[in-house]
Amino acid sequence: RKEVEQDPGPFNVPEGATVAFNCTYSNSASQSFFWYRQDCRKEPKLLMSVYSSGNEDGRFTAQLNRASQYISLLIRDSKLSDSATYLCGSQGGKLIFGQGTELSVKP
Amino acid sequence: SAVISQKPSRDICQRGTSLTIQCQVDSQVTMMFWYRQQPGQSLTLIATANQGSEATYESGFVIDKFPISRPNLTFSTLTVSNMSPEDSSIYLCSVEGLGGNNEQFFGPGTRLTVL
């Protein structure tokens, strides 16, 4: 089993939709979690950090469930510019990434 | 936020040769890491670049193949030795400790093609 797992998608949604991604992790010692956004042929950019139960930044909400060992990312009112691959990272000594979830927002 | 640069940004190399990739940060950081991202894949941690001592390698990566240097708190190099086409990938450095927390930020990457 991979240490961090994500649904690879692709998720194809219309503009304005709400979309949620889940990410599960196996290392119960992990203390910090991150969502990165990666555009095609670019480096990952940090989107959100999650240290406690959750975090919210505008249209983006991340939630952490330690009992079930998963992190979610909710995007509300999705925009065309949200199209990208979203990487989940779990840090328990070192930062390990899931395989990424591809999102495509259509007009 | 800091500026992280990598050189070269891309290269095409012949089988059996070696390439050294440089990562430079414009401020001192606690930790530096090297990742590989193969086509269509996520990021895989190669090693932690330790300042003043040998790098810490992840399972599947060895020093003879990927020697790493970190002479100070702002600079690191990764060498891909005796390259084969399977080494074709994007190599990214990342840094941690910019804001006093454990968030990691990535350099722009080096796109390597081995013929």
mmCIF file with all atom_site columns, C-alpha atoms in Angstrom:
data_model
loop_
_atom_site.group_PDB
_atom_site.id
_atom_site.type_symbol
_atom_site.label_atom_id
_atom_site.label_alt_id
_atom_site.label_comp_id
_atom_site.label_asym_id
_atom_site.label_entity_id
_atom_site.label_seq_id
_atom_site.pdbx_PDB_ins_code
_atom_site.Cartn_x
_atom_site.Cartn_y
_atom_site.Cartn_z
_atom_site.occupancy
_atom_site.B_iso_or_equiv
_atom_site.pdbx_formal_charge
_atom_site.auth_seq_id
_atom_site.auth_comp_id
_atom_site.auth_asym_id
_atom_site.auth_atom_id
_atom_site.pdbx_PDB_model_num
ATOM 1   C CA . ARG A 1 1   ? 0.000   0.000  0.000   1.00 0.00 ? 1   ARG A CA 1
ATOM 2   C CA . LYS A 1 2   ? 1.297   3.454  -0.879  1.00 0.00 ? 2   LYS A CA 1
ATOM 3   C CA . GLU A 1 3   ? 1.947   5.790  2.019   1.00 0.00 ? 3   GLU A CA 1
ATOM 4   C CA . VAL A 1 4   ? -0.241  8.518  0.505   1.00 0.00 ? 4   VAL A CA 1
ATOM 5   C CA . GLU A 1 5   ? -3.063  7.723  -1.889  1.00 0.00 ? 5   GLU A CA 1
ATOM 6   C CA . GLN A 1 6   ? -5.255  9.947  -4.003  1.00 0.00 ? 6   GLN A CA 1
ATOM 7   C CA . ASP A 1 7   ? -7.939  9.381  -6.591  1.00 0.00 ? 7   ASP A CA 1
ATOM 8   C CA . PRO A 1 8   ? -6.071  10.249 -9.815  1.00 0.00 ? 8   PRO A CA 1
ATOM 9   C CA . GLY A 1 9   ? -9.227  11.450 -11.563 1.00 0.00 ? 9   GLY A CA 1
ATOM 10  C CA . PRO A 1 10  ? -9.541  13.216 -13.901 1.00 0.00 ? 10  PRO A CA 1
ATOM 11  C CA . PHE A 1 11  ? -12.352 15.219 -12.387 1.00 0.00 ? 11  PHE A CA 1
ATOM 12  C CA . ASN A 1 12  ? -14.195 17.096 -15.121 1.00 0.00 ? 12  ASN A CA 1
ATOM 13  C CA . VAL A 1 13  ? -16.515 19.741 -13.681 1.00 0.00 ? 13  VAL A CA 1
ATOM 14  C CA . PRO A 1 14  ? -18.355 22.788 -15.019 1.00 0.00 ? 14  PRO A CA 1
ATOM 15  C CA . GLU A 1 15  ? -17.466 26.286 -13.908 1.00 0.00 ? 15  GLU A CA 1
ATOM 16  C CA . GLY A 1 16  ? -19.093 27.180 -10.619 1.00 0.00 ? 16  GLY A CA 1
ATOM 17  C CA . ALA A 1 17  ? -19.254 23.598 -9.388  1.00 0.00 ? 17  ALA A CA 1
ATOM 18  C CA . THR A 1 18  ? -18.051 22.426 -6.008  1.00 0.00 ? 18  THR A CA 1
ATOM 19  C CA . VAL A 1 19  ? -15.503 19.620 -6.141  1.00 0.00 ? 19  VAL A CA 1
ATOM 20  C CA . ALA A 1 20  ? -13.870 17.615 -3.372  1.00 0.00 ? 20  ALA A CA 1
ATOM 21  C CA . PHE A 1 21  ? -10.714 15.527 -3.376  1.00 0.00 ? 21  PHE A CA 1
ATOM 22  C CA . ASN A 1 22  ? -9.769  12.966 -0.781  1.00 0.00 ? 22  ASN A CA 1
ATOM 23  C CA . CYS A 1 23  ? -6.355  11.781 0.243   1.00 0.00 ? 23  CYS A CA 1
ATOM 24  C CA . THR A 1 24  ? -5.541  8.942  2.639   1.00 0.00 ? 24  THR A CA 1
ATOM 25  C CA . TYR A 1 25  ? -2.283  8.417  4.478   1.00 0.00 ? 25  TYR A CA 1
ATOM 26  C CA . SER A 1 26  ? -0.884  5.396  6.275   1.00 0.00 ? 26  SER A CA 1
ATOM 27  C CA . ASN A 1 27  ? 1.746   6.931  8.567   1.00 0.00 ? 27  ASN A CA 1
ATOM 28  C CA . SER A 1 28  ? -0.070  7.608  11.824  1.00 0.00 ? 28  SER A CA 1
ATOM 29  C CA . ALA A 1 29  ? 2.955   9.619  13.009  1.00 0.00 ? 29  ALA A CA 1
ATOM 30  C CA . SER A 1 30  ? 2.376   12.276 10.340  1.00 0.00 ? 30  SER A CA 1
ATOM 31  C CA . GLN A 1 31  ? 1.763   15.660 11.904  1.00 0.00 ? 31  GLN A CA 1
ATOM 32  C CA . SER A 1 32  ? 1.542   18.042 8.978   1.00 0.00 ? 32  SER A CA 1
ATOM 33  C CA . PHE A 1 33  ? -0.331  17.835 5.730   1.00 0.00 ? 33  PHE A CA 1
ATOM 34  C CA . PHE A 1 34  ? -0.225  19.930 2.612   1.00 0.00 ? 34  PHE A CA 1
ATOM 35  C CA . TRP A 1 35  ? -2.091  20.489 -0.608  1.00 0.00 ? 35  TRP A CA 1
ATOM 36  C CA . TYR A 1 36  ? -0.058  21.614 -3.601  1.00 0.00 ? 36  TYR A CA 1
ATOM 37  C CA . ARG A 1 37  ? -1.229  22.697 -7.001  1.00 0.00 ? 37  ARG A CA 1
ATOM 38  C CA . GLN A 1 38  ? 0.835   21.741 -10.047 1.00 0.00 ? 38  GLN A CA 1
ATOM 39  C CA . ASP A 1 39  ? 0.214   23.198 -13.485 1.00 0.00 ? 39  ASP A CA 1
ATOM 40  C CA . CYS A 1 40  ? 1.460   21.399 -16.572 1.00 0.00 ? 40  CYS A CA 1
ATOM 41  C CA . ARG A 1 41  ? 5.255   21.574 -16.912 1.00 0.00 ? 41  ARG A CA 1
ATOM 42  C CA . LYS A 1 42  ? 5.577   23.696 -13.751 1.00 0.00 ? 42  LYS A CA 1
ATOM 43  C CA . GLU A 1 43  ? 6.759   23.044 -10.219 1.00 0.00 ? 43  GLU A CA 1
ATOM 44  C CA . PRO A 1 44  ? 4.255   22.335 -7.413  1.00 0.00 ? 44  PRO A CA 1
ATOM 45  C CA . LYS A 1 45  ? 3.000   25.433 -5.621  1.00 0.00 ? 45  LYS A CA 1
ATOM 46  C CA . LEU A 1 46  ? 1.879   25.274 -2.004  1.00 0.00 ? 46  LEU A CA 1
ATOM 47  C CA . LEU A 1 47  ? -1.880  25.799 -1.794  1.00 0.00 ? 47  LEU A CA 1
ATOM 48  C CA . MET A 1 48  ? -2.706  25.034 1.834   1.00 0.00 ? 48  MET A CA 1
ATOM 49  C CA . SER A 1 49  ? -1.082  23.692 4.976   1.00 0.00 ? 49  SER A CA 1
ATOM 50  C CA . VAL A 1 50  ? -3.116  21.628 7.443   1.00 0.00 ? 50  VAL A CA 1
ATOM 51  C CA . TYR A 1 51  ? -1.822  21.164 10.963  1.00 0.00 ? 51  TYR A CA 1
ATOM 52  C CA . SER A 1 52  ? -4.968  20.697 13.016  1.00 0.00 ? 52  SER A CA 1
ATOM 53  C CA . SER A 1 53  ? -8.507  19.856 12.018  1.00 0.00 ? 53  SER A CA 1
ATOM 54  C CA . GLY A 1 54  ? -8.632  22.057 8.963   1.00 0.00 ? 54  GLY A CA 1
ATOM 55  C CA . ASN A 1 55  ? -7.901  25.257 7.132   1.00 0.00 ? 55  ASN A CA 1
ATOM 56  C CA . GLU A 1 56  ? -9.860  27.618 4.925   1.00 0.00 ? 56  GLU A CA 1
ATOM 57  C CA . ASP A 1 57  ? -8.665  30.151 2.398   1.00 0.00 ? 57  ASP A CA 1
ATOM 58  C CA . GLY A 1 58  ? -11.327 31.775 0.254   1.00 0.00 ? 58  GLY A CA 1
ATOM 59  C CA . ARG A 1 59  ? -12.902 29.157 -1.986  1.00 0.00 ? 59  ARG A CA 1
ATOM 60  C CA . PHE A 1 60  ? -10.601 26.432 -0.676  1.00 0.00 ? 60  PHE A CA 1
ATOM 61  C CA . THR A 1 61  ? -11.193 24.358 2.449   1.00 0.00 ? 61  THR A CA 1
ATOM 62  C CA . ALA A 1 62  ? -8.998  21.565 3.702   1.00 0.00 ? 62  ALA A CA 1
ATOM 63  C CA . GLN A 1 63  ? -10.100 19.165 6.423   1.00 0.00 ? 63  GLN A CA 1
ATOM 64  C CA . LEU A 1 64  ? -8.109  16.612 8.370   1.00 0.00 ? 64  LEU A CA 1
ATOM 65  C CA . ASN A 1 65  ? -9.572  13.505 9.949   1.00 0.00 ? 65  ASN A CA 1
ATOM 66  C CA . ARG A 1 66  ? -6.849  11.880 12.040  1.00 0.00 ? 66  ARG A CA 1
ATOM 67  C CA . ALA A 1 67  ? -9.039  9.004  13.208  1.00 0.00 ? 67  ALA A CA 1
ATOM 68  C CA . SER A 1 68  ? -9.675  7.896  9.639   1.00 0.00 ? 68  SER A CA 1
ATOM 69  C CA . GLN A 1 69  ? -6.324  9.177  8.356   1.00 0.00 ? 69  GLN A CA 1
ATOM 70  C CA . TYR A 1 70  ? -7.558  11.247 5.481   1.00 0.00 ? 70  TYR A CA 1
ATOM 71  C CA . ILE A 1 71  ? -7.352  14.821 4.296   1.00 0.00 ? 71  ILE A CA 1
ATOM 72  C CA . SER A 1 72  ? -9.828  16.451 1.963   1.00 0.00 ? 72  SER A CA 1
ATOM 73  C CA . LEU A 1 73  ? -9.717  19.521 -0.239  1.00 0.00 ? 73  LEU A CA 1
ATOM 74  C CA . LEU A 1 74  ? -12.944 21.274 -1.168  1.00 0.00 ? 74  LEU A CA 1
ATOM 75  C CA . ILE A 1 75  ? -13.038 23.835 -3.959  1.00 0.00 ? 75  ILE A CA 1
ATOM 76  C CA . ARG A 1 76  ? -16.161 25.956 -4.168  1.00 0.00 ? 76  ARG A CA 1
ATOM 77  C CA . ASP A 1 77  ? -17.335 27.989 -7.162  1.00 0.00 ? 77  ASP A CA 1
ATOM 78  C CA . SER A 1 78  ? -14.631 26.451 -9.337  1.00 0.00 ? 78  SER A CA 1
ATOM 79  C CA . LYS A 1 79  ? -12.969 28.612 -11.981 1.00 0.00 ? 79  LYS A CA 1
ATOM 80  C CA . LEU A 1 80  ? -11.387 27.690 -15.292 1.00 0.00 ? 80  LEU A CA 1
ATOM 81  C CA . SER A 1 81  ? -8.069  28.691 -13.745 1.00 0.00 ? 81  SER A CA 1
ATOM 82  C CA . ASP A 1 82  ? -8.446  25.996 -11.075 1.00 0.00 ? 82  ASP A CA 1
ATOM 83  C CA . SER A 1 83  ? -7.656  23.370 -13.733 1.00 0.00 ? 83  SER A CA 1
ATOM 84  C CA . ALA A 1 84  ? -4.463  21.686 -12.550 1.00 0.00 ? 84  ALA A CA 1
ATOM 85  C CA . THR A 1 85  ? -3.191  18.626 -10.722 1.00 0.00 ? 85  THR A CA 1
ATOM 86  C CA . TYR A 1 86  ? -3.624  18.736 -6.947  1.00 0.00 ? 86  TYR A CA 1
ATOM 87  C CA . LEU A 1 87  ? -1.022  16.906 -4.871  1.00 0.00 ? 87  LEU A CA 1
ATOM 88  C CA . CYS A 1 88  ? -1.558  15.807 -1.308  1.00 0.00 ? 88  CYS A CA 1
ATOM 89  C CA . GLY A 1 89  ? 1.482   15.627 0.958   1.00 0.00 ? 89  GLY A CA 1
ATOM 90  C CA . SER A 1 90  ? 1.895   13.965 4.337   1.00 0.00 ? 90  SER A CA 1
ATOM 91  C CA . GLN A 1 91  ? 4.847   14.875 6.526   1.00 0.00 ? 91  GLN A CA 1
ATOM 92  C CA . GLY A 1 92  ? 6.022   12.543 9.261   1.00 0.00 ? 92  GLY A CA 1
ATOM 93  C CA . GLY A 1 93  ? 9.739   13.232 9.204   1.00 0.00 ? 93  GLY A CA 1
ATOM 94  C CA . LYS A 1 94  ? 9.757   13.583 5.434   1.00 0.00 ? 94  LYS A CA 1
ATOM 95  C CA . LEU A 1 95  ? 7.202   14.867 2.954   1.00 0.00 ? 95  LEU A CA 1
ATOM 96  C CA . ILE A 1 96  ? 5.590   12.107 0.923   1.00 0.00 ? 96  ILE A CA 1
ATOM 97  C CA . PHE A 1 97  ? 3.217   12.875 -1.939  1.00 0.00 ? 97  PHE A CA 1
ATOM 98  C CA . GLY A 1 98  ? 0.234   11.112 -3.386  1.00 0.00 ? 98  GLY A CA 1
ATOM 99  C CA . GLN A 1 99  ? 0.015   10.536 -7.118  1.00 0.00 ? 99  GLN A CA 1
ATOM 100 C CA . GLY A 1 100 ? -2.030  13.693 -7.632  1.00 0.00 ? 100 GLY A CA 1
ATOM 101 C CA . THR A 1 101 ? -5.612  14.358 -8.700  1.00 0.00 ? 101 THR A CA 1
ATOM 102 C CA . GLU A 1 102 ? -6.226  15.990 -12.055 1.00 0.00 ? 102 GLU A CA 1
ATOM 103 C CA . LEU A 1 103 ? -8.961  18.620 -12.197 1.00 0.00 ? 103 LEU A CA 1
ATOM 104 C CA . SER A 1 104 ? -10.378 20.041 -15.398 1.00 0.00 ? 104 SER A CA 1
ATOM 105 C CA . VAL A 1 105 ? -12.912 22.874 -15.111 1.00 0.00 ? 105 VAL A CA 1
ATOM 106 C CA . LYS A 1 106 ? -14.932 23.410 -18.265 1.00 0.00 ? 106 LYS A CA 1
ATOM 107 C CA . PRO A 1 107 ? -16.903 26.486 -19.364 1.00 0.00 ? 107 PRO A CA 1
ATOM 108 C CA . SER B 2 1   ? 8.905   34.322 0.087   1.00 0.00 ? 1   SER B CA 1
ATOM 109 C CA . ALA B 2 2   ? 12.316  33.281 -1.184  1.00 0.00 ? 2   ALA B CA 1
ATOM 110 C CA . VAL B 2 3   ? 13.520  32.831 -4.723  1.00 0.00 ? 3   VAL B CA 1
ATOM 111 C CA . ILE B 2 4   ? 14.655  29.327 -5.578  1.00 0.00 ? 4   ILE B CA 1
ATOM 112 C CA . SER B 2 5   ? 16.545  28.812 -8.798  1.00 0.00 ? 5   SER B CA 1
ATOM 113 C CA . GLN B 2 6   ? 17.834  25.732 -10.546 1.00 0.00 ? 6   GLN B CA 1
ATOM 114 C CA . LYS B 2 7   ? 20.397  25.358 -13.273 1.00 0.00 ? 7   LYS B CA 1
ATOM 115 C CA . PRO B 2 8   ? 20.171  24.083 -15.921 1.00 0.00 ? 8   PRO B CA 1
ATOM 116 C CA . SER B 2 9   ? 16.452  24.384 -16.566 1.00 0.00 ? 9   SER B CA 1
ATOM 117 C CA . ARG B 2 10  ? 16.663  21.574 -19.094 1.00 0.00 ? 10  ARG B CA 1
ATOM 118 C CA . ASP B 2 11  ? 19.271  19.408 -20.774 1.00 0.00 ? 11  ASP B CA 1
ATOM 119 C CA . ILE B 2 12  ? 19.567  16.610 -23.280 1.00 0.00 ? 12  ILE B CA 1
ATOM 120 C CA . CYS B 2 13  ? 22.381  14.214 -22.438 1.00 0.00 ? 13  CYS B CA 1
ATOM 121 C CA . GLN B 2 14  ? 23.992  11.129 -23.872 1.00 0.00 ? 14  GLN B CA 1
ATOM 122 C CA . ARG B 2 15  ? 23.827  7.769  -22.184 1.00 0.00 ? 15  ARG B CA 1
ATOM 123 C CA . GLY B 2 16  ? 26.766  7.148  -19.842 1.00 0.00 ? 16  GLY B CA 1
ATOM 124 C CA . THR B 2 17  ? 27.475  10.800 -19.068 1.00 0.00 ? 17  THR B CA 1
ATOM 125 C CA . SER B 2 18  ? 26.789  12.708 -15.849 1.00 0.00 ? 18  SER B CA 1
ATOM 126 C CA . LEU B 2 19  ? 24.941  15.941 -15.176 1.00 0.00 ? 19  LEU B CA 1
ATOM 127 C CA . THR B 2 20  ? 25.162  18.180 -12.140 1.00 0.00 ? 20  THR B CA 1
ATOM 128 C CA . ILE B 2 21  ? 22.100  20.229 -11.229 1.00 0.00 ? 21  ILE B CA 1
ATOM 129 C CA . GLN B 2 22  ? 22.431  23.283 -9.023  1.00 0.00 ? 22  GLN B CA 1
ATOM 130 C CA . CYS B 2 23  ? 19.854  24.673 -6.606  1.00 0.00 ? 23  CYS B CA 1
ATOM 131 C CA . GLN B 2 24  ? 20.286  28.162 -5.160  1.00 0.00 ? 24  GLN B CA 1
ATOM 132 C CA . VAL B 2 25  ? 18.076  29.909 -2.588  1.00 0.00 ? 25  VAL B CA 1
ATOM 133 C CA . ASP B 2 26  ? 18.308  33.615 -1.905  1.00 0.00 ? 26  ASP B CA 1
ATOM 134 C CA . SER B 2 27  ? 17.995  33.148 1.860   1.00 0.00 ? 27  SER B CA 1
ATOM 135 C CA . GLN B 2 28  ? 19.240  30.612 4.366   1.00 0.00 ? 28  GLN B CA 1
ATOM 136 C CA . VAL B 2 29  ? 17.061  27.554 4.864   1.00 0.00 ? 29  VAL B CA 1
ATOM 137 C CA . THR B 2 30  ? 17.102  24.728 7.342   1.00 0.00 ? 30  THR B CA 1
ATOM 138 C CA . MET B 2 31  ? 16.473  21.841 5.002   1.00 0.00 ? 31  MET B CA 1
ATOM 139 C CA . MET B 2 32  ? 16.970  21.138 1.302   1.00 0.00 ? 32  MET B CA 1
ATOM 140 C CA . PHE B 2 33  ? 15.631  18.138 -0.566  1.00 0.00 ? 33  PHE B CA 1
ATOM 141 C CA . TRP B 2 34  ? 15.852  16.606 -4.012  1.00 0.00 ? 34  TRP B CA 1
ATOM 142 C CA . TYR B 2 35  ? 12.854  15.030 -5.745  1.00 0.00 ? 35  TYR B CA 1
ATOM 143 C CA . ARG B 2 36  ? 12.313  13.283 -9.035  1.00 0.00 ? 36  ARG B CA 1
ATOM 144 C CA . GLN B 2 37  ? 9.121   13.456 -11.064 1.00 0.00 ? 37  GLN B CA 1
ATOM 145 C CA . GLN B 2 38  ? 8.964   10.973 -13.899 1.00 0.00 ? 38  GLN B CA 1
ATOM 146 C CA . PRO B 2 39  ? 6.577   11.581 -16.810 1.00 0.00 ? 39  PRO B CA 1
ATOM 147 C CA . GLY B 2 40  ? 2.983   11.400 -15.669 1.00 0.00 ? 40  GLY B CA 1
ATOM 148 C CA . GLN B 2 41  ? 3.987   10.556 -12.107 1.00 0.00 ? 41  GLN B CA 1
ATOM 149 C CA . SER B 2 42  ? 4.015   12.276 -8.757  1.00 0.00 ? 42  SER B CA 1
ATOM 150 C CA . LEU B 2 43  ? 7.089   13.412 -6.869  1.00 0.00 ? 43  LEU B CA 1
ATOM 151 C CA . THR B 2 44  ? 9.471   10.891 -5.351  1.00 0.00 ? 44  THR B CA 1
ATOM 152 C CA . LEU B 2 45  ? 11.928  11.982 -2.679  1.00 0.00 ? 45  LEU B CA 1
ATOM 153 C CA . ILE B 2 46  ? 15.514  11.115 -3.637  1.00 0.00 ? 46  ILE B CA 1
ATOM 154 C CA . ALA B 2 47  ? 17.362  12.440 -0.612  1.00 0.00 ? 47  ALA B CA 1
ATOM 155 C CA . THR B 2 48  ? 17.712  15.084 2.049   1.00 0.00 ? 48  THR B CA 1
ATOM 156 C CA . ALA B 2 49  ? 20.719  17.303 1.448   1.00 0.00 ? 49  ALA B CA 1
ATOM 157 C CA . ASN B 2 50  ? 22.432  17.804 4.795   1.00 0.00 ? 50  ASN B CA 1
ATOM 158 C CA . GLN B 2 51  ? 24.653  20.799 5.294   1.00 0.00 ? 51  GLN B CA 1
ATOM 159 C CA . GLY B 2 52  ? 28.183  19.742 6.130   1.00 0.00 ? 52  GLY B CA 1
ATOM 160 C CA . SER B 2 53  ? 27.525  15.995 6.067   1.00 0.00 ? 53  SER B CA 1
ATOM 161 C CA . GLU B 2 54  ? 26.491  13.200 3.742   1.00 0.00 ? 54  GLU B CA 1
ATOM 162 C CA . ALA B 2 55  ? 22.996  13.287 2.286   1.00 0.00 ? 55  ALA B CA 1
ATOM 163 C CA . THR B 2 56  ? 20.288  10.968 3.597   1.00 0.00 ? 56  THR B CA 1
ATOM 164 C CA . TYR B 2 57  ? 19.010  8.792  0.752   1.00 0.00 ? 57  TYR B CA 1
ATOM 165 C CA . GLU B 2 58  ? 15.603  7.212  0.390   1.00 0.00 ? 58  GLU B CA 1
ATOM 166 C CA . SER B 2 59  ? 15.088  3.565  -0.450  1.00 0.00 ? 59  SER B CA 1
ATOM 167 C CA . GLY B 2 60  ? 16.013  2.895  -4.050  1.00 0.00 ? 60  GLY B CA 1
ATOM 168 C CA . PHE B 2 61  ? 18.476  5.778  -4.345  1.00 0.00 ? 61  PHE B CA 1
ATOM 169 C CA . VAL B 2 62  ? 22.214  5.506  -3.687  1.00 0.00 ? 62  VAL B CA 1
ATOM 170 C CA . ILE B 2 63  ? 25.065  7.956  -3.353  1.00 0.00 ? 63  ILE B CA 1
ATOM 171 C CA . ASP B 2 64  ? 27.075  6.507  -6.233  1.00 0.00 ? 64  ASP B CA 1
ATOM 172 C CA . LYS B 2 65  ? 24.240  7.212  -8.648  1.00 0.00 ? 65  LYS B CA 1
ATOM 173 C CA . PHE B 2 66  ? 23.019  10.506 -7.150  1.00 0.00 ? 66  PHE B CA 1
ATOM 174 C CA . PRO B 2 67  ? 25.854  12.237 -5.297  1.00 0.00 ? 67  PRO B CA 1
ATOM 175 C CA . ILE B 2 68  ? 24.661  15.338 -3.486  1.00 0.00 ? 68  ILE B CA 1
ATOM 176 C CA . SER B 2 69  ? 26.521  18.262 -2.026  1.00 0.00 ? 69  SER B CA 1
ATOM 177 C CA . ARG B 2 70  ? 25.362  20.991 0.319   1.00 0.00 ? 70  ARG B CA 1
ATOM 178 C CA . PRO B 2 71  ? 28.271  23.225 1.208   1.00 0.00 ? 71  PRO B CA 1
ATOM 179 C CA . ASN B 2 72  ? 26.180  25.923 2.910   1.00 0.00 ? 72  ASN B CA 1
ATOM 180 C CA . LEU B 2 73  ? 22.632  26.891 3.873   1.00 0.00 ? 73  LEU B CA 1
ATOM 181 C CA . THR B 2 74  ? 21.666  28.342 0.488   1.00 0.00 ? 74  THR B CA 1
ATOM 182 C CA . PHE B 2 75  ? 23.106  25.958 -2.111  1.00 0.00 ? 75  PHE B CA 1
ATOM 183 C CA . SER B 2 76  ? 22.983  22.295 -3.092  1.00 0.00 ? 76  SER B CA 1
ATOM 184 C CA . THR B 2 77  ? 23.879  20.176 -6.087  1.00 0.00 ? 77  THR B CA 1
ATOM 185 C CA . LEU B 2 78  ? 22.562  16.847 -7.335  1.00 0.00 ? 78  LEU B CA 1
ATOM 186 C CA . THR B 2 79  ? 24.561  14.830 -9.834  1.00 0.00 ? 79  THR B CA 1
ATOM 187 C CA . VAL B 2 80  ? 22.898  12.189 -11.978 1.00 0.00 ? 80  VAL B CA 1
ATOM 188 C CA . SER B 2 81  ? 25.749  9.796  -12.775 1.00 0.00 ? 81  SER B CA 1
ATOM 189 C CA . ASN B 2 82  ? 26.252  7.354  -15.617 1.00 0.00 ? 82  ASN B CA 1
ATOM 190 C CA . MET B 2 83  ? 22.885  8.282  -17.069 1.00 0.00 ? 83  MET B CA 1
ATOM 191 C CA . SER B 2 84  ? 20.535  5.968  -18.905 1.00 0.00 ? 84  SER B CA 1
ATOM 192 C CA . PRO B 2 85  ? 17.229  6.784  -20.637 1.00 0.00 ? 85  PRO B CA 1
ATOM 193 C CA . GLU B 2 86  ? 15.415  5.654  -17.466 1.00 0.00 ? 86  GLU B CA 1
ATOM 194 C CA . ASP B 2 87  ? 16.875  8.721  -15.730 1.00 0.00 ? 87  ASP B CA 1
ATOM 195 C CA . SER B 2 88  ? 14.868  11.000 -18.019 1.00 0.00 ? 88  SER B CA 1
ATOM 196 C CA . SER B 2 89  ? 12.759  12.967 -15.584 1.00 0.00 ? 89  SER B CA 1
ATOM 197 C CA . ILE B 2 90  ? 12.209  16.308 -13.941 1.00 0.00 ? 90  ILE B CA 1
ATOM 198 C CA . TYR B 2 91  ? 14.476  16.870 -10.963 1.00 0.00 ? 91  TYR B CA 1
ATOM 199 C CA . LEU B 2 92  ? 13.292  19.378 -8.375  1.00 0.00 ? 92  LEU B CA 1
ATOM 200 C CA . CYS B 2 93  ? 14.895  20.804 -5.308  1.00 0.00 ? 93  CYS B CA 1
ATOM 201 C CA . SER B 2 94  ? 12.785  21.950 -2.412  1.00 0.00 ? 94  SER B CA 1
ATOM 202 C CA . VAL B 2 95  ? 13.538  23.950 0.709   1.00 0.00 ? 95  VAL B CA 1
ATOM 203 C CA . GLU B 2 96  ? 12.058  24.027 4.177   1.00 0.00 ? 96  GLU B CA 1
ATOM 204 C CA . GLY B 2 97  ? 12.384  26.506 7.009   1.00 0.00 ? 97  GLY B CA 1
ATOM 205 C CA . LEU B 2 98  ? 11.760  29.763 5.197   1.00 0.00 ? 98  LEU B CA 1
ATOM 206 C CA . GLY B 2 99  ? 9.001   30.974 7.484   1.00 0.00 ? 99  GLY B CA 1
ATOM 207 C CA . GLY B 2 100 ? 10.151  29.167 10.586  1.00 0.00 ? 100 GLY B CA 1
ATOM 208 C CA . ASN B 2 101 ? 7.696   26.357 9.854   1.00 0.00 ? 101 ASN B CA 1
ATOM 209 C CA . ASN B 2 102 ? 7.923   23.085 7.953   1.00 0.00 ? 102 ASN B CA 1
ATOM 210 C CA . GLU B 2 103 ? 6.337   24.177 4.681   1.00 0.00 ? 103 GLU B CA 1
ATOM 211 C CA . GLN B 2 104 ? 8.306   23.158 1.617   1.00 0.00 ? 104 GLN B CA 1
ATOM 212 C CA . PHE B 2 105 ? 8.758   25.263 -1.496  1.00 0.00 ? 105 PHE B CA 1
ATOM 213 C CA . PHE B 2 106 ? 9.992   23.964 -4.807  1.00 0.00 ? 106 PHE B CA 1
ATOM 214 C CA . GLY B 2 107 ? 12.447  25.208 -7.359  1.00 0.00 ? 107 GLY B CA 1
ATOM 215 C CA . PRO B 2 108 ? 11.370  25.399 -11.001 1.00 0.00 ? 108 PRO B CA 1
ATOM 216 C CA . GLY B 2 109 ? 12.833  21.999 -11.824 1.00 0.00 ? 109 GLY B CA 1
ATOM 217 C CA . THR B 2 110 ? 15.370  20.643 -14.300 1.00 0.00 ? 110 THR B CA 1
ATOM 218 C CA . ARG B 2 111 ? 13.959  18.705 -17.220 1.00 0.00 ? 111 ARG B CA 1
ATOM 219 C CA . LEU B 2 112 ? 16.446  15.979 -18.177 1.00 0.00 ? 112 LEU B CA 1
ATOM 220 C CA . THR B 2 113 ? 16.266  13.872 -21.305 1.00 0.00 ? 113 THR B CA 1
ATOM 221 C CA . VAL B 2 114 ? 18.771  11.052 -21.741 1.00 0.00 ? 114 VAL B CA 1
ATOM 222 C CA . LEU B 2 115 ? 19.226  9.667  -25.240 1.00 0.00 ? 115 LEU B CA 1
#
